[in-house]
CSV table of C-alpha atoms in Angstrom, one decimal:
chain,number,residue,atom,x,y,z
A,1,UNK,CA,-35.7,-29.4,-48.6
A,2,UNK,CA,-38.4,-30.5,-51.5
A,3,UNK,CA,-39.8,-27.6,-53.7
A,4,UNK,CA,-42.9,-28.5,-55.9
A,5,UNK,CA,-44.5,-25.9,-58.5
A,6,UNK,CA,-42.1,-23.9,-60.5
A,7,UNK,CA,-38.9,-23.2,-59.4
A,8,UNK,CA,-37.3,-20.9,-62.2
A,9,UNK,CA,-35.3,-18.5,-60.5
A,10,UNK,CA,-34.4,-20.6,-57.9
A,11,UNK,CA,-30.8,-21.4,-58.4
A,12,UNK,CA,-30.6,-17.6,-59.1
A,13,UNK,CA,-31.9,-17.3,-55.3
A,14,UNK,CA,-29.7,-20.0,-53.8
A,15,UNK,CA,-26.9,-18.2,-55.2
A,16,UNK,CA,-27.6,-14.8,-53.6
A,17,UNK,CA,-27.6,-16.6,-49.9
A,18,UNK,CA,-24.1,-16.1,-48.8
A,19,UNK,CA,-23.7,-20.3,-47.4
A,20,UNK,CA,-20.3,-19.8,-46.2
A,21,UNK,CA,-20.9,-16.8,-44.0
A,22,UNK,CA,-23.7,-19.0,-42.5
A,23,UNK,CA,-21.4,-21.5,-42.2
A,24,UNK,CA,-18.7,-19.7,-39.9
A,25,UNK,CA,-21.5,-18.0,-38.1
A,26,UNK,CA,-23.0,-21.6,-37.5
A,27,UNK,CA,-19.7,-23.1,-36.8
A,28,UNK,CA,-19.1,-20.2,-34.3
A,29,UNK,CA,-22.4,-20.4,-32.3
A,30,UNK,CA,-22.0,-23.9,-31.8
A,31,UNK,CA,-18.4,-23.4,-30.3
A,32,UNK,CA,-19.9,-20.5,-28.2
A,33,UNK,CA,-22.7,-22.3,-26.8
A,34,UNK,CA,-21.2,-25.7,-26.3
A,35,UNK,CA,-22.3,-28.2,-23.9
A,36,UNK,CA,-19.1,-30.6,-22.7
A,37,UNK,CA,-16.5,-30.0,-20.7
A,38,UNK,CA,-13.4,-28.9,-22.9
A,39,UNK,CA,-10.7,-30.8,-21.5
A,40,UNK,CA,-7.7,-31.2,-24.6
A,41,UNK,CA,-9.3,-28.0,-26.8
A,42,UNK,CA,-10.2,-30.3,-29.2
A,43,UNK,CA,-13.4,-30.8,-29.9
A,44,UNK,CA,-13.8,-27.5,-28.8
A,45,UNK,CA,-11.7,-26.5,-31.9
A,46,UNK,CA,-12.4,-29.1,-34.7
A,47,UNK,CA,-16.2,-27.4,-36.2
A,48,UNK,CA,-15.9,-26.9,-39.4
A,49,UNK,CA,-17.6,-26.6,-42.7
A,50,UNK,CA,-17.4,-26.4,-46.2
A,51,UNK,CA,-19.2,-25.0,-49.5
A,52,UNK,CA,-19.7,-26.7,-52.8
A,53,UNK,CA,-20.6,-26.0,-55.9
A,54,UNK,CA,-20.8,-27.9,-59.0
A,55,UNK,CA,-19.2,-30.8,-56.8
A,56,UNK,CA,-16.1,-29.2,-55.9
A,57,UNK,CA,-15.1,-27.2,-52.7
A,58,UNK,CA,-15.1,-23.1,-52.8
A,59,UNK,CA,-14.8,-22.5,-49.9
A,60,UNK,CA,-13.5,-24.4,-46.6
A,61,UNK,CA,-12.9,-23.0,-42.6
A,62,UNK,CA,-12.3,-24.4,-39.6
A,63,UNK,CA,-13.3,-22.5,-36.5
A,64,UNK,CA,-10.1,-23.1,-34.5
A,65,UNK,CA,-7.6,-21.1,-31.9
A,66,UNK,CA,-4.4,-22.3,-34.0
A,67,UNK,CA,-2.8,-24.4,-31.4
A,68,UNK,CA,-4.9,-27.5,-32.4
A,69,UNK,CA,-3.5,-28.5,-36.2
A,70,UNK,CA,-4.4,-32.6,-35.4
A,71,UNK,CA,-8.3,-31.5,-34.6
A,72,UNK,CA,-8.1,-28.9,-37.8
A,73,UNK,CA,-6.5,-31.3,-40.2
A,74,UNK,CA,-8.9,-34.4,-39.0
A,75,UNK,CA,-11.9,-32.1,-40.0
A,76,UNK,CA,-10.4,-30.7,-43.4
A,77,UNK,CA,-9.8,-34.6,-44.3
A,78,UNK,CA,-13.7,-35.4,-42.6
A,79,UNK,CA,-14.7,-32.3,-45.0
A,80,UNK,CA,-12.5,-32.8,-48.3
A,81,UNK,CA,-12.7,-36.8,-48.4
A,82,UNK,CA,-16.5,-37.5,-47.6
A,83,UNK,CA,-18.8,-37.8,-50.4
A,84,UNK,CA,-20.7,-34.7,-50.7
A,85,UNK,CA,-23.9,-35.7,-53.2
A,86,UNK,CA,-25.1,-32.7,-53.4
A,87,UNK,CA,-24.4,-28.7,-53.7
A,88,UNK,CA,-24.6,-26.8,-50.8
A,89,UNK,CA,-24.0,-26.1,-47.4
A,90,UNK,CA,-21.9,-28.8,-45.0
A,91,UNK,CA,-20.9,-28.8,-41.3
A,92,UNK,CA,-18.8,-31.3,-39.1
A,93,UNK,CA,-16.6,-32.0,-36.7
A,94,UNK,CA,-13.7,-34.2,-37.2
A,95,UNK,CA,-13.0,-35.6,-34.0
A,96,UNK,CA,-13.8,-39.1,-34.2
A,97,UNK,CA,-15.5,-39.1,-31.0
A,98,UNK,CA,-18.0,-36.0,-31.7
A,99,UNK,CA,-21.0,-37.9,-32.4
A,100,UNK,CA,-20.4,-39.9,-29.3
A,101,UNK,CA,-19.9,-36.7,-27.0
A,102,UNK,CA,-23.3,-35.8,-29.1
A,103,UNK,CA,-25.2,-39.4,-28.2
A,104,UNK,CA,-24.6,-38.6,-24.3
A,105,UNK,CA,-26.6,-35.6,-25.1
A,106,UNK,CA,-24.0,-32.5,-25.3
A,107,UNK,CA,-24.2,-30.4,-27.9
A,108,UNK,CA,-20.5,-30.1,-30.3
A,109,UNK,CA,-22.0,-29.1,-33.3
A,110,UNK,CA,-25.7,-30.4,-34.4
A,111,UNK,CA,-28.3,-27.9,-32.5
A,112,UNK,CA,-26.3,-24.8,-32.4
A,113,UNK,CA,-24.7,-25.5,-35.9
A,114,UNK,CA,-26.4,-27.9,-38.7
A,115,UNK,CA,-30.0,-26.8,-37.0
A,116,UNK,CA,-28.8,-23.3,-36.2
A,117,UNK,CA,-27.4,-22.8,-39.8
A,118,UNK,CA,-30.5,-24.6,-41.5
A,119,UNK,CA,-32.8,-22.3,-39.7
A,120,UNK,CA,-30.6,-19.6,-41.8
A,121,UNK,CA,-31.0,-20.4,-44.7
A,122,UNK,CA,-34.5,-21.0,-44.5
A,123,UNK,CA,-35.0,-17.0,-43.5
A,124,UNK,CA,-33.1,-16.3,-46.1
A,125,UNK,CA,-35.4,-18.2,-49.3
């Protein structure tokens, strides 16, 4: 998102929209309202997210039922080890086959989770 004009007072702002509880509310619709058939669990339990500020990670979940550590620890390692260029707000799924599951047109994360979340953030500012 691009802001022109003045923007004093805006990190103040930024800081008053609670990202991570966006975050596991985003991560949580898009497991609700999935659109593949959950065969293994895990996709189905690999959404997670992450907040940064000042380049490092404060806060880190993974929306999961606890019987799928492989799916959890592939997204902590997606989340921790990709290069994050900016503060903010991030979502994935760490099953390396998400983004195909996603190019057949099912929805495992992007619609009800980046999109959902982004929507958010916007009613918030």
């Amino acid at each position: 998102m691009e802001f022109r004009g003045d923007t004093s007072g805006l990190d103040e702002l930024l800081e008053s929209v609670d990202l991570s509880q966006i975050g596991r509310d985003a991560t949580r619709n898009a497991k609700i309202n999935k659109t593949y058939e959950n065969r293994t669990g895990n996709l189905n339990n690999a959404n997670g997210g992450c907040v940064v500020r000042n380049g490092k990670i404060v806060d880190m979940w993974v929306e999961s039922d606890g019987s799928h550590s492989e799916a959890v620890r592939n997204t902590e390692n997606l989340l921790i080890y990709s290069e994050k260029s900016k503060d903010g707000l991030y979502l994935a799924n760490g099953q390396p086959y998400a983004s195909y599951v996603e190019s057949k047109g099912f929805e495992v994360i992007m619609t009800n989770g980046i999109l959902y979340a982004g929507r958010q953030i916007e009613k918030k500012l």
